Coordinates of C-alpha atoms in Angstrom, one line a residue:
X652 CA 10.6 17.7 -7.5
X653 CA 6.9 17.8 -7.4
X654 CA 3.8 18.9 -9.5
X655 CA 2.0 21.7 -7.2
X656 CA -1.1 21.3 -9.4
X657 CA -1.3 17.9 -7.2
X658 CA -1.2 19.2 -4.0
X659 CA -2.8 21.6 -1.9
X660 CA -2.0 23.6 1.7
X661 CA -2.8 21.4 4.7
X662 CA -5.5 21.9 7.2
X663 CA -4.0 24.5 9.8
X664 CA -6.3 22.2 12.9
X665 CA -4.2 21.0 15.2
X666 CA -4.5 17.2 16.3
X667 CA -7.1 16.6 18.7
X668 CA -7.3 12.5 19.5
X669 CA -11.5 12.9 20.3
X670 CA -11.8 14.0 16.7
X671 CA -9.8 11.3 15.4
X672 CA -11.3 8.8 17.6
X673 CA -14.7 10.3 16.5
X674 CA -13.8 9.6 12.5
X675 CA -12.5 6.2 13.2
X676 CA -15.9 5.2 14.3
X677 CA -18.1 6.9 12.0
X678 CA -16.2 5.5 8.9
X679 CA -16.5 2.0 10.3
X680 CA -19.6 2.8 10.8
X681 CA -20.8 3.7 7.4
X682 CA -19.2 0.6 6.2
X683 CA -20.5 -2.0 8.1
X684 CA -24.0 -0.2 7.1
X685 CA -22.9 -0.1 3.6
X686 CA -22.1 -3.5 3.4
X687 CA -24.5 -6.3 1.4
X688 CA -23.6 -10.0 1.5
X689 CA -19.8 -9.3 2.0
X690 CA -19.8 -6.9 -0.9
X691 CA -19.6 -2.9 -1.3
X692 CA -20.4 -0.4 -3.6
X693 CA -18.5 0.5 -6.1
X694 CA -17.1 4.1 -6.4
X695 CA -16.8 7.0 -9.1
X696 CA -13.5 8.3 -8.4
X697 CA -12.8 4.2 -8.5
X698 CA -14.1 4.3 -12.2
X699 CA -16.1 1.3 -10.4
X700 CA -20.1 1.3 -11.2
X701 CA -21.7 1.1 -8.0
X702 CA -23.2 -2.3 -9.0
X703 CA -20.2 -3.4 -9.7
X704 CA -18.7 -6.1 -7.1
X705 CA -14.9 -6.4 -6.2
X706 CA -13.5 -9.0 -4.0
X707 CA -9.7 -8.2 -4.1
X708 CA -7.5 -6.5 -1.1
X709 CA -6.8 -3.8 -3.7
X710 CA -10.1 -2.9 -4.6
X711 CA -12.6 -4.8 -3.5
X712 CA -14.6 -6.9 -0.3
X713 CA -10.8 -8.5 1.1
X714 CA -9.3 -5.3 1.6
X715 CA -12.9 -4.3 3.5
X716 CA -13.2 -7.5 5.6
X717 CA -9.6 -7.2 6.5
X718 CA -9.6 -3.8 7.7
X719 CA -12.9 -3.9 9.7
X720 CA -11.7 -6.4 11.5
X721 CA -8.4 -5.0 12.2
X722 CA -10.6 -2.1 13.4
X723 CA -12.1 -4.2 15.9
X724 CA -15.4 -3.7 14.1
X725 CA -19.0 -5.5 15.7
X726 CA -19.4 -7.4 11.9
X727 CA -19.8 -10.8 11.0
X728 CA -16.0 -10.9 9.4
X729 CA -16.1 -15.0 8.6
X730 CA -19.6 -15.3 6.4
X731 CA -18.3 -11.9 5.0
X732 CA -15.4 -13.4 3.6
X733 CA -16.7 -16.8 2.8
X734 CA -19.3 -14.7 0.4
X735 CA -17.1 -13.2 -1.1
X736 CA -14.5 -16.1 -1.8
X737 CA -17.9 -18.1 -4.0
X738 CA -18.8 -15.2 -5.9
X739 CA -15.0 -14.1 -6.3
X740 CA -14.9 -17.2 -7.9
X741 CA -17.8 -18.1 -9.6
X742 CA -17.5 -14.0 -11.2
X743 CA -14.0 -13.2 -10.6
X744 CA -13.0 -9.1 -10.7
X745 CA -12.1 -9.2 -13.9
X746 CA -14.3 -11.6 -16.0
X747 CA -14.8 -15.0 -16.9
X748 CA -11.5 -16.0 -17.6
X749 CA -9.2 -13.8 -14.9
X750 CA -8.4 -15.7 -12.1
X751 CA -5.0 -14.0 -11.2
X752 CA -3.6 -15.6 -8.0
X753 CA -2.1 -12.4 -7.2
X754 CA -2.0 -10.7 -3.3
X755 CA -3.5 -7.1 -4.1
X756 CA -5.7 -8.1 -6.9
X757 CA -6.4 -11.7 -7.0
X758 CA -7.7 -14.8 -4.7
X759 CA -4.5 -15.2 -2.6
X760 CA -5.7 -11.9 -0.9
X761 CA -8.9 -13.0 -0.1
X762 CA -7.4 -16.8 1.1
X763 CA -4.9 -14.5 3.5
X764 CA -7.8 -12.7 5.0
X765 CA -10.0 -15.9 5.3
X766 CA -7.0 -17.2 6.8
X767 CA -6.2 -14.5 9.5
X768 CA -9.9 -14.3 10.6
X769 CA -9.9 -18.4 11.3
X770 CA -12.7 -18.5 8.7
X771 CA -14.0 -21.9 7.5
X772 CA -13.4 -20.7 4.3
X773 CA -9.7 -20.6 4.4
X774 CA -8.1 -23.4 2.2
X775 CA -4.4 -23.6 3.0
X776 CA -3.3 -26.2 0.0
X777 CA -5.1 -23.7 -2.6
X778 CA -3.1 -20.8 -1.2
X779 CA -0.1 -22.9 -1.6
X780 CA -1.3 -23.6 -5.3
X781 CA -1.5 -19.7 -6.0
X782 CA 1.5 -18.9 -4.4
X783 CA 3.5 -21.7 -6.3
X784 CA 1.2 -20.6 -9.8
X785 CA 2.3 -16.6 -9.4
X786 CA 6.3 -17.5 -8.2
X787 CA 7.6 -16.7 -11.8
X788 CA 4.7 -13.8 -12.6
X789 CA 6.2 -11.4 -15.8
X790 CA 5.7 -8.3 -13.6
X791 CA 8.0 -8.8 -10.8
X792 CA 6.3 -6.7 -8.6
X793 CA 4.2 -6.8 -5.3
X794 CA 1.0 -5.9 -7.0
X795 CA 0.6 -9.0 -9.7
X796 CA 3.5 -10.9 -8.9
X797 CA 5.5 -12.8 -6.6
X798 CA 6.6 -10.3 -4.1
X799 CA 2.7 -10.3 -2.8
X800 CA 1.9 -14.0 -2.5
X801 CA 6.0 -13.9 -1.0
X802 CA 4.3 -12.1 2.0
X803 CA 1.0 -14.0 1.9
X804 CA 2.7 -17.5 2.1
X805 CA 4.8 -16.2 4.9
X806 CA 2.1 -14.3 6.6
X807 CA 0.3 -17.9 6.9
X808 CA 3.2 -20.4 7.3
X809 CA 4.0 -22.0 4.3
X810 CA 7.5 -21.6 4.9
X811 CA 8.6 -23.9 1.8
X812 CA 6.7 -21.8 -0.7
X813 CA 7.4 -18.0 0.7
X814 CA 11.5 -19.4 0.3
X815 CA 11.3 -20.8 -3.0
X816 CA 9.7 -17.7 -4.8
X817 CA 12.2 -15.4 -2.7
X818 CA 15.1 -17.4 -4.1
X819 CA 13.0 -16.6 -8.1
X820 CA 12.7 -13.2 -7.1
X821 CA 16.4 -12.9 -5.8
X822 CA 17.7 -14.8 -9.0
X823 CA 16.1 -12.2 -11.3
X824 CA 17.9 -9.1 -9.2
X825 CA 20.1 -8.2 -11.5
X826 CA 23.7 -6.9 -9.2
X827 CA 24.9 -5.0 -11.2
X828 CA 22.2 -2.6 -11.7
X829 CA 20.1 -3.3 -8.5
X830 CA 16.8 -3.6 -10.3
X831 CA 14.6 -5.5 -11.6
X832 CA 13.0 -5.2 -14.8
X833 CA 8.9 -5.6 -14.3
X834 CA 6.7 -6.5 -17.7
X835 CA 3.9 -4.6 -16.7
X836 CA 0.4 -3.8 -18.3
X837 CA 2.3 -4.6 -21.9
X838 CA 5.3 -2.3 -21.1
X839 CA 9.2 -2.9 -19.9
X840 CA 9.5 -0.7 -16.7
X841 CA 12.6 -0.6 -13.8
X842 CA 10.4 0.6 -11.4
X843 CA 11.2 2.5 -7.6
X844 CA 8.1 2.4 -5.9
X845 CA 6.6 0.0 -3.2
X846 CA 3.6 -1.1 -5.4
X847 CA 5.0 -2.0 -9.1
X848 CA 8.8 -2.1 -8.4
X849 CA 12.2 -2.2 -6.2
X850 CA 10.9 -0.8 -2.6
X851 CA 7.7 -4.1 -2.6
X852 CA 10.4 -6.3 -3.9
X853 CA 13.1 -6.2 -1.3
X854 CA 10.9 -5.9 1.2
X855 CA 9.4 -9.5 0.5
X856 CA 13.2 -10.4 0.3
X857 CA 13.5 -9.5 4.1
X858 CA 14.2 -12.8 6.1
X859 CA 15.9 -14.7 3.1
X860 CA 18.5 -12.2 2.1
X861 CA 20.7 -10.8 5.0
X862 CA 20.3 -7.1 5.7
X863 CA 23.4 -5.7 4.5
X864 CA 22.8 -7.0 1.2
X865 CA 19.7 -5.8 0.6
X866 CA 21.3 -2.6 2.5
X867 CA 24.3 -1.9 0.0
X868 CA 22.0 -2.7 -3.0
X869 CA 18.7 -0.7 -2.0
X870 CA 21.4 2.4 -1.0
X871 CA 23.7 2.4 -3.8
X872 CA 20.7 2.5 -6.4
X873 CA 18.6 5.2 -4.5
X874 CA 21.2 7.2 -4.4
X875 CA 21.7 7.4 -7.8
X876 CA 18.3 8.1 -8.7
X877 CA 17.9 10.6 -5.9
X878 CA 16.4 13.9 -7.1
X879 CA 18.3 16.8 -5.2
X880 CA 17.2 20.2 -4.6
X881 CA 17.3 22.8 -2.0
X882 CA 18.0 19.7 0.7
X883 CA 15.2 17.9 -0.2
X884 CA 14.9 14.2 -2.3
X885 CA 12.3 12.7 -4.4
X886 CA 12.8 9.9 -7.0
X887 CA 11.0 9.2 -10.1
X888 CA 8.8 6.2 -10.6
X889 CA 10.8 4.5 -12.8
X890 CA 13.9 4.3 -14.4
X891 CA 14.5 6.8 -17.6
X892 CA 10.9 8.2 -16.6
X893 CA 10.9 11.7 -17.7
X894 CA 10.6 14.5 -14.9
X895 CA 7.3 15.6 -15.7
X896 CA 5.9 12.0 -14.2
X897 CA 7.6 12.7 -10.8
X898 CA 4.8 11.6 -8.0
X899 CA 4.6 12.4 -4.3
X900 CA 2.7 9.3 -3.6
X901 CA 3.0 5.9 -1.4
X902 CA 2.8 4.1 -4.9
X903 CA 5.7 6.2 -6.7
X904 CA 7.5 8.7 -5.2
X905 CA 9.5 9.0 -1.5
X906 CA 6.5 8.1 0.6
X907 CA 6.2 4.8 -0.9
X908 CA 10.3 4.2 -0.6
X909 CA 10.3 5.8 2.9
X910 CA 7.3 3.8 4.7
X911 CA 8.6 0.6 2.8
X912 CA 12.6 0.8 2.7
X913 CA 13.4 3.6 5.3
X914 CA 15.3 1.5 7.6
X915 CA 17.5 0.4 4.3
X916 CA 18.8 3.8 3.0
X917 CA 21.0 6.3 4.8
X918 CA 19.0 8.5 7.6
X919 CA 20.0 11.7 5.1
X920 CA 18.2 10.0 2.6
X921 CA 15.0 9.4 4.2
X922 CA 14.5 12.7 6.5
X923 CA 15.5 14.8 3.1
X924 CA 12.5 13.3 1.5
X925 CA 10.4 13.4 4.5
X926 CA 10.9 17.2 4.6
X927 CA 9.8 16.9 0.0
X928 CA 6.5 15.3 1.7
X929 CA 5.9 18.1 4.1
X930 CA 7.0 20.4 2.1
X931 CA 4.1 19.9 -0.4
X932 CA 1.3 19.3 1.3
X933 CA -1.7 17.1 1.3
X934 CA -2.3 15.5 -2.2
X935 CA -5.5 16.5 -4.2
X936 CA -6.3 13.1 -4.5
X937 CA -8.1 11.9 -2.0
X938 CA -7.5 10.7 1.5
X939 CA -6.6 7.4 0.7
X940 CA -3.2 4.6 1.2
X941 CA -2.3 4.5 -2.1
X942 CA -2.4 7.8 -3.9
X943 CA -3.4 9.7 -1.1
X944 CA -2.8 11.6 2.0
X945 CA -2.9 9.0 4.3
X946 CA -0.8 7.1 2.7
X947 CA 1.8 10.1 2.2
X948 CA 1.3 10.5 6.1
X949 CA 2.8 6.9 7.1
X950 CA 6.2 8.2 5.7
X951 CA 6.8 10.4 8.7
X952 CA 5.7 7.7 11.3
X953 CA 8.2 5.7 9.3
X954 CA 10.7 8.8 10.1
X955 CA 9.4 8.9 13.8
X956 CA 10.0 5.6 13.8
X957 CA 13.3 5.7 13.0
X958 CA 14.6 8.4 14.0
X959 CA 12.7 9.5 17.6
X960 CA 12.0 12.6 16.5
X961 CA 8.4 13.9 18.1
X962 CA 8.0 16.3 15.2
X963 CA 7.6 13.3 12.7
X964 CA 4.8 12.4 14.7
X965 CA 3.2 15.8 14.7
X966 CA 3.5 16.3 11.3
X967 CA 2.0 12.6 11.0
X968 CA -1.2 14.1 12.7
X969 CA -1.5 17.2 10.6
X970 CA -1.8 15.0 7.9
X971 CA -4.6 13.4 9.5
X972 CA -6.7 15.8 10.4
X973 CA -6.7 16.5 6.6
X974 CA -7.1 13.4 5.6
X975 CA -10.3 13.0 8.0
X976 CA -11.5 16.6 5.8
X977 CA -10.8 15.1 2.9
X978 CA -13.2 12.1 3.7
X979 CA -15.7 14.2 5.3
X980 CA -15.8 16.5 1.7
X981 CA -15.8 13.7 -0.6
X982 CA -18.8 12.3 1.2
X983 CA -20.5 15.2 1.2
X984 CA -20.0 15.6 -2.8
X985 CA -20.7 11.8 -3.8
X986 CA -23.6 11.3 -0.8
X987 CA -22.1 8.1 0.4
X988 CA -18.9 6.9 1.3
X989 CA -15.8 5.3 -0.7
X990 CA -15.6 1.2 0.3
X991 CA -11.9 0.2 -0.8
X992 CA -9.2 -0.5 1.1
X993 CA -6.1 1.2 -1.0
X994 CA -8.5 4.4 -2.3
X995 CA -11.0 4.8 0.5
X996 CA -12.2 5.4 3.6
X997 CA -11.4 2.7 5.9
X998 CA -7.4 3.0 5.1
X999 CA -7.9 6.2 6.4
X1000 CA -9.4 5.1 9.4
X1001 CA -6.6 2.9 9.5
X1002 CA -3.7 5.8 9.3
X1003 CA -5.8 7.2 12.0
X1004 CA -5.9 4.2 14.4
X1005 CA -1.8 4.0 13.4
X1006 CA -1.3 8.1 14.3
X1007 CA -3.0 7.2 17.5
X1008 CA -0.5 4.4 18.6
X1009 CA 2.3 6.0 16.9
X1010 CA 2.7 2.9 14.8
X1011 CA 4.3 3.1 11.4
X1012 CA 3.4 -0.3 10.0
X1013 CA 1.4 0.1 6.9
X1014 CA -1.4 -2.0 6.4
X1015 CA -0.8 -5.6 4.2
X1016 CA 2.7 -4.7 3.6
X1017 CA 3.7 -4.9 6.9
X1018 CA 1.0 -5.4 9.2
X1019 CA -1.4 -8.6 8.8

């Protein structure tokens, strides 16, 4: 159900909102410090040279410029992004010739944020142009494909555009076994998770297809996959994936499918794998959104969410008071902090600025 070499045993401090108040500032803090014409540092644990410059939401100066400002952060957010939109493009992330129009990784993410901060570099009709470029993208998936720029055109208003990839991405759902098949990183995958597979993808649906559709599908296939024991439910990351693969993360696993398609999937369903997530403890990881215990945590605000139940919410804090140990240790061992939005330290801020309001909307997929 889990690997236990992947976890270890949570913090026993109990919540205490001055000390989570008191990371939120210090990491935005050390950001805005660590910040150099709308660019960050690259990380280790990143595989990222610390020269090196990124300007995606993933991994890079969007997902930075984004957050800070969702922080409420004293930082000049507009000549930030507008940097960081002429280098992306004159030295995009990933060389001379990758210009992927994708959400996470590409220049539709940093359009969205130029967008959402009013920023004279936003550029409506070239967003349109991306989102229109990546409708039909192989991977059918929320990280390269059309499921991300689904929720970038709609998060800016280009109604015609979010509908018309919907209706691709609904076309390719194949009914009878409720997936879709992504061509990913020169593999064929059926993949679960919120990131690379079914949970990202019928989200972006939401809005075009009616509820009980997605509903009947999104339940009859995660039931099937469901991995049952003693109560609790995981699921693997993708189809025929063999069991030693199993995750406990936002990306694969029943975070991810929680915190994304929660509401979707019988209550059973969702509190049996919130109980898997508890059950195992912070991840080993890193504090971070997508592989991390932050983003683990934003499961049981989902579950609070749904279902009323305070305990959700407590266990939503122990998580992060670990997750602000976690950041506190990995600075201490690197001397500096870790500048990404999906990896690093400002989505933990984040988590801990949404355990504070009791808010279960995870950042970019649902709140922008």
């Amino acid at each position: 159900m889990w690997r236990a070499d992947e976890h270890e045993e949570l913090t026993d401090l109990s919540w205490a909102e001055p000390t989570a108040r008191g990371a939120i500032e210090s990491i935005v803090s050390d950001a805005v410090s660590a910040a150099t014409d709308g660019f960050w540092p690259g990380h280790p644990r990143d595989d990222v040279g610390p020269d090196e410059r990124f300007g995606s939401l993933y991994l890079g100066s969007a997902g930075m410029i984004w957050a800070l400002w969702r922080l409420g952060a004293s930082f000049d957010h507009s000549s930030a992004v507008s940097s960081a939109i002429e280098r992306y493009r004159a030295e995009p992330d990933f060389g001379p010739e990758a210009h992927p129009p994708s959400l996470l990784m590409g220049e539709a993410g940093l359009l969205l944020v130029a967008a959402k901060l009013g920023s004279p570099a936003a550029d409506r009709e070239r967003l349109r142009d991306l989102v229109a470029e990546n409708r039909a993208h192989p991977t059918w998936e929320l990280m390269w494909g059309s499921p991300g720029t689904i929720l970038a055109a709609r998060a800016c208003g280009l109604c015609n555009e979010w509908e018309q990839s919907a209706g691709l991405l609904w076309e390719h759902w194949d009914a009878a076994s409720a997936l879709w098949t992504q061509d990913l990183y020169g593999h064929s995958s059926q993949i679960l998770g919120p990131v690379h597979g079914l949970a990202g993808n019928v989200h972006a649906l939401r809005g075009y297809v009616a509820d009980d559709v997605l509903r009947e599908r999104t339940t009859r296939l995660l039931e099937r996959m469901a991995l049952r024991e003693d109560g609790l439910v995981n699921w693997p990351p993708a189809v025929d994936e063999p069991r030693s693969n199993i995750r406990v993360q936002w990306c694969h696993g029943a975070p991810g499918i929680i915190s994304t398609v929660g509401d979707l999937i019988p209550h059973s369903l969702s509190v049996a794998g919130g109980e898997l997530i508890w059950r195992t403890g912070a991840l080993r990881k890193g504090p971070g959104l997508c592989h991390g215990t932050a983003g683990n945590g934003f499961a049981f605000l989902k579950l609070y969410e749904l279902t009323g139940d305070e305990r959700w919410l407590c266990r939503a804090r122990r998580f992060a008071m670990h997750a602000i140990q976690q950041v506190e240790q990995q600075r201490s061992e690197h001397g500096r902090g870790r500048y990404t939005l999906m990896t690093g330290d400002i989505g933990v801020a984040l988590y801990l600025k949404a355990c504070l309001d009791a808010e279960a909307s995870f950042p970019i997929i649902d709140a922008l």
